Coordinates of C-alpha atoms in Angstrom, one line a residue:
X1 CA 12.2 11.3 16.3
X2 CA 11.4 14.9 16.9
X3 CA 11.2 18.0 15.4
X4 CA 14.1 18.6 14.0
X5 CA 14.7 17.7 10.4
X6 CA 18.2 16.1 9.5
X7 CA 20.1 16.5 6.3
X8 CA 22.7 14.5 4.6
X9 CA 25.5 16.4 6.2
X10 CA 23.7 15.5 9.7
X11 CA 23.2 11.7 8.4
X12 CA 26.6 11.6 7.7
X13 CA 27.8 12.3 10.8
X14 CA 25.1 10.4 12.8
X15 CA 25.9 7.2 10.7
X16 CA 29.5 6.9 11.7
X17 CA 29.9 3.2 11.6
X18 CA 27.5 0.0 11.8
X19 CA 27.1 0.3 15.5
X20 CA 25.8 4.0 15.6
X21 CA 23.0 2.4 12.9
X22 CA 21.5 0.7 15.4
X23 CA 20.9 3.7 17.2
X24 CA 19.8 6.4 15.0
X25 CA 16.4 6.1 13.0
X26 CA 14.4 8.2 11.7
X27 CA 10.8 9.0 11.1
X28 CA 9.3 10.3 8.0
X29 CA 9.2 8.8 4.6
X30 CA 12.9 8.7 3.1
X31 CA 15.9 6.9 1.8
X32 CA 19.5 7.0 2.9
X33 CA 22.7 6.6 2.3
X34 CA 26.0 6.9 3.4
X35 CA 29.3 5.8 1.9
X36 CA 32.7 5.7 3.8
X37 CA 35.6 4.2 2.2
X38 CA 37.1 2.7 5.9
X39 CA 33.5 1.2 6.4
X40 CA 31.9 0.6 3.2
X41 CA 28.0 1.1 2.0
X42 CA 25.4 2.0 4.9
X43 CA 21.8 2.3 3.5
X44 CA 18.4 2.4 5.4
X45 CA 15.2 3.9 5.0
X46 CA 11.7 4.7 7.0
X47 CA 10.4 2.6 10.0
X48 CA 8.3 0.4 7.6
X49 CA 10.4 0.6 4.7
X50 CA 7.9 1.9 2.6
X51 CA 10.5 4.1 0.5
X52 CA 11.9 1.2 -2.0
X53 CA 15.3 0.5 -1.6
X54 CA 16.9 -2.3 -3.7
X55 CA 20.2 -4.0 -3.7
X56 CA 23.0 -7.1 -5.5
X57 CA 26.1 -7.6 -4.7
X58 CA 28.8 -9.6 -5.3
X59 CA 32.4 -9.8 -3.3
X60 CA 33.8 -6.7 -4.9
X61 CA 30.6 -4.5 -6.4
X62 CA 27.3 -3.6 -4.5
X63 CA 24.3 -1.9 -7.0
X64 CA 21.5 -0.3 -5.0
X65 CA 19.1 1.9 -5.6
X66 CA 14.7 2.8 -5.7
X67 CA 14.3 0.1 -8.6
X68 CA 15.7 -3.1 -9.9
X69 CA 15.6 -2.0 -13.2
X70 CA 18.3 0.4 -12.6
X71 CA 20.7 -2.7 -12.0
X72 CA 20.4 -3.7 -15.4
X73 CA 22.9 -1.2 -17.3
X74 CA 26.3 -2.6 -14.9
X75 CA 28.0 -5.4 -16.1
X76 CA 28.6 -7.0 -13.1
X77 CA 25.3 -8.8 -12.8
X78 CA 23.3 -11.0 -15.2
X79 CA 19.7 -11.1 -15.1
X80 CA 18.3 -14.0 -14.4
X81 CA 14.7 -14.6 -13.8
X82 CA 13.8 -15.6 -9.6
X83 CA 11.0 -18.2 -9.4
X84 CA 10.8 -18.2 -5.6
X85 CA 10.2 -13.9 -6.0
X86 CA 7.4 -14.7 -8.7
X87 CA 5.6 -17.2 -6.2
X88 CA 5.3 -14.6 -3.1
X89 CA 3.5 -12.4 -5.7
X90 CA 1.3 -14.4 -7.3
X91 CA 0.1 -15.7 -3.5
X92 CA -0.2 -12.2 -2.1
X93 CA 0.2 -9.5 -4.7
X94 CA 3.6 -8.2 -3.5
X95 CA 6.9 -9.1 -2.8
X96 CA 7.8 -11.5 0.2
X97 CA 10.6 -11.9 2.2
X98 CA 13.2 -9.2 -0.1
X99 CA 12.7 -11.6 -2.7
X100 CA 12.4 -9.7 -6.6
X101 CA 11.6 -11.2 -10.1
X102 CA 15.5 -10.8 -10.6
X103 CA 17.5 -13.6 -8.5
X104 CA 20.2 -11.9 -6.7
X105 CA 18.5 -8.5 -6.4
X106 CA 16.6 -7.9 -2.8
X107 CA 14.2 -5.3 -1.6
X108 CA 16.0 -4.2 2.2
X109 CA 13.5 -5.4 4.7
X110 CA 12.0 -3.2 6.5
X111 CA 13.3 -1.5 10.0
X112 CA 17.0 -2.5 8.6
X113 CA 19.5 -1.0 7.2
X114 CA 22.3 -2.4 5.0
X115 CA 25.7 -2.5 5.6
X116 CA 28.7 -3.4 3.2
X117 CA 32.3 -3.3 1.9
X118 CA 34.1 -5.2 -0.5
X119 CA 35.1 -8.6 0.1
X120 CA 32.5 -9.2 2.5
X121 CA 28.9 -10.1 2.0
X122 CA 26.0 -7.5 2.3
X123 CA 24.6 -7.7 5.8
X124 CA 21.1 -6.3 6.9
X125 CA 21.0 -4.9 10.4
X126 CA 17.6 -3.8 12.5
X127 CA 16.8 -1.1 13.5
X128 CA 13.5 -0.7 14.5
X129 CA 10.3 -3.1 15.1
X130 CA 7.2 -2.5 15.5
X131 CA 6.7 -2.7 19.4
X132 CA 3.5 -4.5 20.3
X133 CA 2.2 -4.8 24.2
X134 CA 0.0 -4.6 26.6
X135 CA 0.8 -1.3 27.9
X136 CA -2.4 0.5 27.4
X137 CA -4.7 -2.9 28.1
X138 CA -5.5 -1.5 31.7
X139 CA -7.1 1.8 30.4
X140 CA -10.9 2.0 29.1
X141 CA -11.4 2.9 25.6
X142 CA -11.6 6.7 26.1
X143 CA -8.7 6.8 27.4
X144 CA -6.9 5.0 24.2
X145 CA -8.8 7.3 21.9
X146 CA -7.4 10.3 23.9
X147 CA -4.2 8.6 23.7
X148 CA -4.2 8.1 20.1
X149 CA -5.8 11.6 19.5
X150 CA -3.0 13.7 21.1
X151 CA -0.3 10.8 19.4
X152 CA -1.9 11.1 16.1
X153 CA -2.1 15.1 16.3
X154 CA 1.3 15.8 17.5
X155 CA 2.7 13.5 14.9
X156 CA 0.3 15.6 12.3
X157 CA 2.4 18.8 13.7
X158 CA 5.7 17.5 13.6
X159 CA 5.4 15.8 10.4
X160 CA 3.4 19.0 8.5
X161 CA 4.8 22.5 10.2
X162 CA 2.8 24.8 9.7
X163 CA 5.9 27.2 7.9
X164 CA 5.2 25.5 4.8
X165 CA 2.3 24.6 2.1
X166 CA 1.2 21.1 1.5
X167 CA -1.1 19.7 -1.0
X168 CA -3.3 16.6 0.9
X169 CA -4.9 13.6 -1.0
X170 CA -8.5 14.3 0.0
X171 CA -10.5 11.2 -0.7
X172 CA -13.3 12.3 1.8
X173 CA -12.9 9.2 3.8
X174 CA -12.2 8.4 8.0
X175 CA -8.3 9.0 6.9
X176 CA -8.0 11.9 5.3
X177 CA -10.7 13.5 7.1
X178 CA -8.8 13.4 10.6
X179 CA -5.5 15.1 8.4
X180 CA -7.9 18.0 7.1
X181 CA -9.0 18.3 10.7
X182 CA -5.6 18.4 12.4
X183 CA -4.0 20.7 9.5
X184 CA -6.4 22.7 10.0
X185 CA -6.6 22.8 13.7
X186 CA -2.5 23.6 13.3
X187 CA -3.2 26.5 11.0
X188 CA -1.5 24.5 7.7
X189 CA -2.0 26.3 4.6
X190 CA -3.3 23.2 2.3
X191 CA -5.1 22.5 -1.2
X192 CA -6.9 19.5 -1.1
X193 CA -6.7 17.5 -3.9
X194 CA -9.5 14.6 -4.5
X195 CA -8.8 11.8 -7.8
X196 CA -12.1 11.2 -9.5
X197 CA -15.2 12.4 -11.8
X198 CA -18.0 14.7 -10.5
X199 CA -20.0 11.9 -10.0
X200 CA -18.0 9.6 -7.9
X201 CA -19.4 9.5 -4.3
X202 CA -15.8 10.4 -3.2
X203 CA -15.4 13.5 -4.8
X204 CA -19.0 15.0 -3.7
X205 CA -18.2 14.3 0.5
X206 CA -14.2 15.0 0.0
X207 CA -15.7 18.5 -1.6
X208 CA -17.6 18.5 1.8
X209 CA -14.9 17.9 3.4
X210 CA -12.7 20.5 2.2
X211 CA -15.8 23.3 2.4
X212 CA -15.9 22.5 5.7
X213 CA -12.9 22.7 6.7
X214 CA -12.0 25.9 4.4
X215 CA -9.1 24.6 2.2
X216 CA -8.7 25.1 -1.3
X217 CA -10.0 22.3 -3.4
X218 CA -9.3 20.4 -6.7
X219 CA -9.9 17.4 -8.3
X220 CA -8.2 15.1 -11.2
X221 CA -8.7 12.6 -13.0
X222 CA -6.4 9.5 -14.6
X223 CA -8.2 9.2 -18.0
X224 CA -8.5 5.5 -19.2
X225 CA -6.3 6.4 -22.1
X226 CA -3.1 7.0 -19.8
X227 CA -3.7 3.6 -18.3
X228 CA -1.3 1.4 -21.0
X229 CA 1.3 3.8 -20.3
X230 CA 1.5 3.8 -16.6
X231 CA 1.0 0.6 -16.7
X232 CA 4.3 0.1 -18.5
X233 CA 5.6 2.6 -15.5
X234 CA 4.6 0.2 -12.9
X235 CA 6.0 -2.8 -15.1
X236 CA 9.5 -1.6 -15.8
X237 CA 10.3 0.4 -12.3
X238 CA 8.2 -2.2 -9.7
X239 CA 9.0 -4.8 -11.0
X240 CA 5.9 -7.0 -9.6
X241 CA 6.9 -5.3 -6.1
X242 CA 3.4 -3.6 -4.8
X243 CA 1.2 -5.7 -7.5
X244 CA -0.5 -4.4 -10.5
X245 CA -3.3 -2.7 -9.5
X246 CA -2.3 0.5 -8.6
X247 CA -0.9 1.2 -12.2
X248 CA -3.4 4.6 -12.0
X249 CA -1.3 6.0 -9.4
X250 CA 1.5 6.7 -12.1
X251 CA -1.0 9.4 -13.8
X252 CA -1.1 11.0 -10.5
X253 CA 2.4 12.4 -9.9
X254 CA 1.9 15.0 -12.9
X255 CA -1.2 17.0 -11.1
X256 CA 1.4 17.6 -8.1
X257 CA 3.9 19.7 -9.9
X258 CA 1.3 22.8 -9.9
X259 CA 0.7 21.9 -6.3
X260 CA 2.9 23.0 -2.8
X261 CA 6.1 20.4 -3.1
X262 CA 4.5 18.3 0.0
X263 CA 1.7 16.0 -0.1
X264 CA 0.4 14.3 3.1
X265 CA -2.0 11.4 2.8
X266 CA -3.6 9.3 5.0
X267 CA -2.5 6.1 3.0
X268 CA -1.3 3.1 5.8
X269 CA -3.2 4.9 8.4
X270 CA -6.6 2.7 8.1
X271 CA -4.3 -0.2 9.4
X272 CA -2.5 1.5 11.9
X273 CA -4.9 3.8 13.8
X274 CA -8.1 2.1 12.6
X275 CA -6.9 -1.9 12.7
X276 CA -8.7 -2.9 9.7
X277 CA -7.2 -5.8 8.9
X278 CA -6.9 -7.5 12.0
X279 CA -10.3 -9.1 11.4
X280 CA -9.0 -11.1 8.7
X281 CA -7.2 -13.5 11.1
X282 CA -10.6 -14.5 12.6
X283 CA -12.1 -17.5 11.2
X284 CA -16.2 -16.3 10.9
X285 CA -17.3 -19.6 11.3
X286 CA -15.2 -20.3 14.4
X287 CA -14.5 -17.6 15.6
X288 CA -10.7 -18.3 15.9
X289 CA -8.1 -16.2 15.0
X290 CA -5.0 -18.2 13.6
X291 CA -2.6 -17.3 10.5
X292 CA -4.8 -20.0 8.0
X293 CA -8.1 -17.7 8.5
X294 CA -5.8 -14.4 7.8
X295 CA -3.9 -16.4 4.9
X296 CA -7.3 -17.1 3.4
X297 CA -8.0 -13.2 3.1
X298 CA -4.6 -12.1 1.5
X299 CA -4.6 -14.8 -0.5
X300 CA -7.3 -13.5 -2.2
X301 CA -5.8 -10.8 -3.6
X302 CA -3.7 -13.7 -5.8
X303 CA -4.2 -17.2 -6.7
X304 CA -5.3 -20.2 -4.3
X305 CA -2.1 -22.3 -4.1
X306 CA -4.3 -25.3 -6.2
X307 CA -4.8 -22.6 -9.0
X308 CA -1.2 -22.4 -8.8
X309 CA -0.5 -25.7 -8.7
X310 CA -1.8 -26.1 -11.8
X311 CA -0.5 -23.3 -13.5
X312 CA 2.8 -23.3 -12.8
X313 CA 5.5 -25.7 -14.5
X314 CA 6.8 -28.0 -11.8
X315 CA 10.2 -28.1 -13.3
X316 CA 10.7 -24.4 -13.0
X317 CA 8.5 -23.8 -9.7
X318 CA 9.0 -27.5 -7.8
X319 CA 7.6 -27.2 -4.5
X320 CA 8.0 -23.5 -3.9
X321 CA 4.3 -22.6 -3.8
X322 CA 3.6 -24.6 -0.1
X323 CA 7.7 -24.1 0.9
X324 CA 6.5 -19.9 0.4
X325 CA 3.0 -20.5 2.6
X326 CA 5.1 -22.0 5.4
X327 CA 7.6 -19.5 5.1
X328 CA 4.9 -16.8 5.5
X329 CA 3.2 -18.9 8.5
X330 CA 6.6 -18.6 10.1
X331 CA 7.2 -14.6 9.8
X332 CA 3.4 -14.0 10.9
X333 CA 4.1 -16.2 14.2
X334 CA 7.4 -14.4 15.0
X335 CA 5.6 -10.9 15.8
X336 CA 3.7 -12.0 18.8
X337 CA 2.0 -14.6 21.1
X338 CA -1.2 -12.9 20.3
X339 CA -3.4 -13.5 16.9
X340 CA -4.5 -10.0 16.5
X341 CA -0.9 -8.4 17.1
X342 CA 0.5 -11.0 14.8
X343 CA -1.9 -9.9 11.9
X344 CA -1.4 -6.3 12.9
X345 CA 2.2 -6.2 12.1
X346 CA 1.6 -8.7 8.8
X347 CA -0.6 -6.3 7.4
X348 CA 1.7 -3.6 7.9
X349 CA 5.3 -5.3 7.0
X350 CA 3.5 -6.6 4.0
X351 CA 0.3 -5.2 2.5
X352 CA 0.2 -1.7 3.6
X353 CA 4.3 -1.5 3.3
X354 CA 3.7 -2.8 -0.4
X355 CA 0.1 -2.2 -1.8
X356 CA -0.9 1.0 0.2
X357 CA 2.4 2.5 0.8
X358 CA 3.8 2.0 -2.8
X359 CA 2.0 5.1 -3.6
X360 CA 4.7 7.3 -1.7
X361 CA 6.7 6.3 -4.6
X362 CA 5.0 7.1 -7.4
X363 CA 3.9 10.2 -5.4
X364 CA 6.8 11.7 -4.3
X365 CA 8.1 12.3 -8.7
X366 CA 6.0 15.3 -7.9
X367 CA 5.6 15.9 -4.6
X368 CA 7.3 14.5 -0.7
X369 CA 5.0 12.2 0.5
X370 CA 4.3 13.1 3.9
X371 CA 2.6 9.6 5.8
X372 CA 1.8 11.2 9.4
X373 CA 1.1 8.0 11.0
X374 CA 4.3 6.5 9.9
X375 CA 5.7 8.1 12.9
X376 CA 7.3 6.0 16.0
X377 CA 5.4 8.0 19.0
X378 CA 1.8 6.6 16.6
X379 CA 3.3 3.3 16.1
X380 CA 4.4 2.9 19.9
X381 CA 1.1 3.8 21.4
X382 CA -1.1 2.0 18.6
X383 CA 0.9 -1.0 19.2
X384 CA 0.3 -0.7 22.7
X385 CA -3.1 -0.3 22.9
X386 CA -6.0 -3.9 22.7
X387 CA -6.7 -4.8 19.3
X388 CA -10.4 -4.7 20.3
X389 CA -10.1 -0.8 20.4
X390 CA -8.5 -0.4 17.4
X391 CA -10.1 -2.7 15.0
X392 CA -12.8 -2.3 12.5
X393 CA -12.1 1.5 12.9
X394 CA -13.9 1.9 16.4
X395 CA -11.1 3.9 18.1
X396 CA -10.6 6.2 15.0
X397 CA -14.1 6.8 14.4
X398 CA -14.9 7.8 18.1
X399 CA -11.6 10.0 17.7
X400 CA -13.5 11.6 14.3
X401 CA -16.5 12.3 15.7
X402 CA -14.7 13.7 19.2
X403 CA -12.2 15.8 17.8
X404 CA -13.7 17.0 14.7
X405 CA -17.8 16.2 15.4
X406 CA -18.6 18.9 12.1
X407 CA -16.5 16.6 10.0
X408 CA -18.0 13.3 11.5
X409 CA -21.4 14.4 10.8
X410 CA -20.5 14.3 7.1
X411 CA -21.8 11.0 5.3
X412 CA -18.9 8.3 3.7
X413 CA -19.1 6.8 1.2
X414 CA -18.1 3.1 0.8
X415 CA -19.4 0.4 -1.9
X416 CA -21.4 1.4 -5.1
X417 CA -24.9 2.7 -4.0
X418 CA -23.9 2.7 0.0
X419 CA -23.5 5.7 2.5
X420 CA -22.8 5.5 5.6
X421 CA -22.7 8.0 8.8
X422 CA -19.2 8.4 11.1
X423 CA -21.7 10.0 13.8
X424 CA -25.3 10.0 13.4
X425 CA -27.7 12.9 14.3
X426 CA -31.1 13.5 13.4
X427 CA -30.6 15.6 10.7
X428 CA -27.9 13.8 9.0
X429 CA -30.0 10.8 9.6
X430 CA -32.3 12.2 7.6
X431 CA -30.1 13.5 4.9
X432 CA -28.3 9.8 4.9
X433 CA -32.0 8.7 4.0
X434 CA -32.3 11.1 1.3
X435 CA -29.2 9.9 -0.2
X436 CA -29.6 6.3 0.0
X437 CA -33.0 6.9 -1.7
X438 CA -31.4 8.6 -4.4
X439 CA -28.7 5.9 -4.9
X440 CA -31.7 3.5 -5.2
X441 CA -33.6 5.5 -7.8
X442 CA -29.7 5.3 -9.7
X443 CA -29.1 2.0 -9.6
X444 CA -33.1 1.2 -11.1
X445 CA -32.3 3.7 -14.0
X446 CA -29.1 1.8 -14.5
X447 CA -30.8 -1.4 -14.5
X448 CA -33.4 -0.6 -16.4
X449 CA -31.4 1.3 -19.4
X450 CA -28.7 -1.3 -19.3
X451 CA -25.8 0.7 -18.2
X452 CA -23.3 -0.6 -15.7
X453 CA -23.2 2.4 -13.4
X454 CA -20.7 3.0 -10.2
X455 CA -20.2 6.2 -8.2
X456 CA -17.1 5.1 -5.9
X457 CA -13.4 5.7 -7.7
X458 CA -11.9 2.6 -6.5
X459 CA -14.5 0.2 -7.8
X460 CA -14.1 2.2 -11.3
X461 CA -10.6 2.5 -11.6
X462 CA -10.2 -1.0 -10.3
X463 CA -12.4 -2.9 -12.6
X464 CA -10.8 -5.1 -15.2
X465 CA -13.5 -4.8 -17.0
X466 CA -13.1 -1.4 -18.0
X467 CA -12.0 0.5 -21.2
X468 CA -8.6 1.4 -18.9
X469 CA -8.0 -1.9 -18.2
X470 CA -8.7 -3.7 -21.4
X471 CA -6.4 -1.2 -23.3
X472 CA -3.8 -3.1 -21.2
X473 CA -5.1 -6.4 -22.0
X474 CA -4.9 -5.9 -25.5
X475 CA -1.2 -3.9 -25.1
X476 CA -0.5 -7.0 -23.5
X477 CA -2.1 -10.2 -25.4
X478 CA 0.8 -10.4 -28.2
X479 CA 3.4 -11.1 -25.3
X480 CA 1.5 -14.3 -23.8
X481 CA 3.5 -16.6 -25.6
X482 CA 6.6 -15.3 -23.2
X483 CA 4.5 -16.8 -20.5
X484 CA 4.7 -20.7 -21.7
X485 CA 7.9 -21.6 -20.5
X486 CA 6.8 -20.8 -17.1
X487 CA 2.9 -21.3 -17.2
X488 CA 0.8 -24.4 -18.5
X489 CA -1.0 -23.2 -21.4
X490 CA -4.2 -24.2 -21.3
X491 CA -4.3 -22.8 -17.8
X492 CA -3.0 -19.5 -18.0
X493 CA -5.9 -18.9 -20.9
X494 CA -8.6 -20.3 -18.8
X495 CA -7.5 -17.1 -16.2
X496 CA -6.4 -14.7 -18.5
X497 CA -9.1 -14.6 -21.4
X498 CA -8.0 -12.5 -24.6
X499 CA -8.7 -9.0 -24.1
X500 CA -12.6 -8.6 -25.8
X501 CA -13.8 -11.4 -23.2
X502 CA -14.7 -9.9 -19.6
X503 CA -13.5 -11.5 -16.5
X504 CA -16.0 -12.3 -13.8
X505 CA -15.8 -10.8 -10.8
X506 CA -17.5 -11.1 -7.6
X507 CA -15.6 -8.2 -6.0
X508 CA -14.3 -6.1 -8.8
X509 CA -10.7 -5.0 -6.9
X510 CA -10.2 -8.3 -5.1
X511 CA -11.4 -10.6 -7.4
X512 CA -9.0 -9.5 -10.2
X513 CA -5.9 -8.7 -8.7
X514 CA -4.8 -11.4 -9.2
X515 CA -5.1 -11.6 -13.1
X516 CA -3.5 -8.1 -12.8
X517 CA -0.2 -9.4 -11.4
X518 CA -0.2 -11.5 -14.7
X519 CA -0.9 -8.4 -16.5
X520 CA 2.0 -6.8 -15.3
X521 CA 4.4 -10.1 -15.4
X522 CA 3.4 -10.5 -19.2
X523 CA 4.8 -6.6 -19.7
X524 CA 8.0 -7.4 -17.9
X525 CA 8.8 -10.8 -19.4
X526 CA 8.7 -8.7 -22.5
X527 CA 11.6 -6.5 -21.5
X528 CA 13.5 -8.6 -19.0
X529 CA 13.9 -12.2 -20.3

């Protein structure tokens, strides 16, 4: 919890027993493990698990490890394929409730740690929660943006010294903007990195950004002819875990190794400090806020439960598709008496721990991920102050434009064709004009010449449609067949169209996830069963 950085001899001798686990955690994102031959197997990793650990067991032999796929090669444990893991994903996109593709084989939970020794069964002990209260609800909102501002910043310092250099993920949004300001504002040495082409909206205000701010910049680019092989990355190490949709990020790890060994990123912190999701839970027609209105929203990043009703073989799948929903309405009541907390924490145990945070992962083969707002002093106080600060982004954007006003003033970018203003002022006002104008005149020449044309990096690199993402499809048609013992035919090609046929799509990156995860299931029945 503060400055000081521990090491494996200092883990070792804080983690004496299964008592002393309870009491020592850890910030930063990490895996550990300790091994004692009087006490067995202790393992644990960051506050919101976000750093994969895995585990299977029997009464004499334990397996763990960052992947599933690593438990393959001992000959203690047969692989054999988990229905009730395959149903979480499909519904949500990521793994629910520790359970994998492979039955036996669990992903920790988060704030636990595990503890074993032979002849006894594995036993996963808390160690941290996400706190949630009222304890900031008597201050007015300038007061929780100070709060959060001084939180957020000292976390910034203690998680990024300055003795060191550090790459940051630069995307030019509210996010990474506040981590250019801080670092700079605590004298880091940095290169910015941004993912993207010239022409993506990202790249021209994350350039901004960086001028701004005075840190080295560069740029890269995931060409659509790495996307088969990463998506075989994400296939055989994931296993399904954090979806199908990020497969891109495994072409990223290579453009670290030239950079400083650190990377910080403001990846989890939109849900934290800016409460982005909490909206989900409110039913728009109602008003209410209840778990069916937020089920609704993270549901549709996989299939409605009718879709899967029909696609999935009732003799291999029974009654695990509404047994999982009330599972899930279950965990999402146990965080709180209050809707908006409850979503808060769902969103983080569960999509940002799986979707967002599965980057650190994939990051960290060339560089530590450093996640600044996975920090306990940023989680205490965010979960301490009213969700009606923190959501849709109002405390962090006030924060932006208060602390770094210069970088505030600088336009976002958010859908195809739209900009947007942290902080108006005339002149930028003016200059948003401009721009919009121009994106206007851009989308008419598209139009007009035919051509599908989009300017924001994750509605390119996320659209199915793509040459990327149909190089998959057609790496992946000859394994459908694998599918039928599981799937009804006619159902699964009704979704999943041979490769030369697009998919429609309202939203391009919600819309298909779902047909993603199927993607990625087709690649791994192919080398798993």
């Amino acid at each position: 919890p503060g400055p000081e950085r521990l090491n494996a001899a200092g883990l070792l001798h804080a983690w004496t027993d299964a008592a002393s686990l309870s009491k020592m955690t850890y910030d930063g994102i990490h895996g550990a493990a300790v091994y004692r031959p009087e006490h067995g197997l202790f393992m644990g990793a960051d506050l919101l698990g976000i750093f994969p650990l895995y585990y299977m067991a029997t009464q004499d032999v334990i397996v763990a490890g960052t992947s599933p796929e690593l438990f393959r090669n001992h000959p203690a444990f047969r692989m054999e394929f988990d229905p009730e893991g395959l149903v979480g994903m499909l519904l949500t996109m990521h793994v629910f409730d520790g359970r994998t593709l492979l039955r036996g084989a669990r992903r920790l939970a988060a704030g636990h740690a595990l503890v074993w020794r032979p002849g006894k069964p594995p036993r996963e002990i808390r160690q941290y929660q996400v706190p949630v209260s009222n304890w900031y609800a008597g201050l007015p909102f300038t007061a929780h943006v100070e709060l959060l501002g001084h939180t957020l910043g000292e976390a910034v310092a203690r998680h990024a010294p300055r003795d060191a250099r550090y790459s940051l993920l630069l995307s030019g949004g509210r996010d990474s903007r506040l981590l250019a300001g801080y670092l700079k504002q605590n004298g880091a040495d940095v290169i910015a990195l941004t993912l993207g082409l010239p022409a993506d909206f990202d790249m021209r205000w994350a350039r901004a950004v960086a001028r701004d701010v005075g840190f080295e910049y560069r740029s890269a680019e995931v060409a659509a002819s790495q996307y088969p092989a990463c998506s075989r990355l994400q296939s055989t190490w994931e296993h399904g875990a954090n979806g199908f949709t990020t497969i891109h990020g495994w072409g990223v790890y290579p453009q670290l190794r030239s950079l400083p060994p650190r990377v910080v990123t403001g990846h989890v912190s939109d849900s934290i400090v800016g409460g982005s999701h909490v909206l989900w839970a409110r039913d728009a027609s109602t008003g209410a806020m209840s778990f069916d209105a937020f089920f609704t929203r993270i549901n549709a990043y996989g299939f409605r439960p009718e879709v899967l009703k029909r696609l999935l073989r009732r003799e291999v799948f029974g009654d695990l598709v509404p047994e999982t929903i009330a599972r899930m309405r279950q965990c999402y009541e146990s965080y709180s008496d209050l809707e908006a907390q409850r979503a808060w924490c769902f969103d983080l145990y569960h999509r940002q721990r799986f979707h967002s945070g599965g980057e650190a992962w994939r990051l960290s083969f060339g560089a530590w991920p450093v996640f600044p707002a996975v920090d306990r002093a940023v989680l205490d106080t965010a979960g301490g102050i009213p969700a009606s600060t923190l959501m849709n982004r109002r405390a962090q954007e006030r924060l932006l434009a208060t602390w770094f006003p210069a970088l505030a003033r600088l336009p976002l970018a958010h859908n195809p064709f739209r900009v947007e203003l942290a902080r108006p002022r005339l002149r930028a006002l003016l200059r948003l004009h401009l721009e919009r104008q121009r994106s206007n005149l851009a989308r008419l020449a598209a139009r007009v010449s035919g051509l599908k044309l989009q300017q924001r990096y994750n509605a390119r690199v996320y659209d199915i449609n793509a040459p990327g993402w149909i190089a998959i499809r057609r790496q992946v048609e000859p394994y459908r067949d694998l599918a039928h013992g599981y799937f009804h035919r006619q159902v699964l090609d009704a979704i999943l169209p041979p490769p030369d046929v697009p998919i429609r799509c309202n939203d391009g990156i919600v819309d298909s996830s779902g047909h993603k995860t199927l993607l990625g299931l087709l690649l791994w029945l192919k080398d798993h069963l």
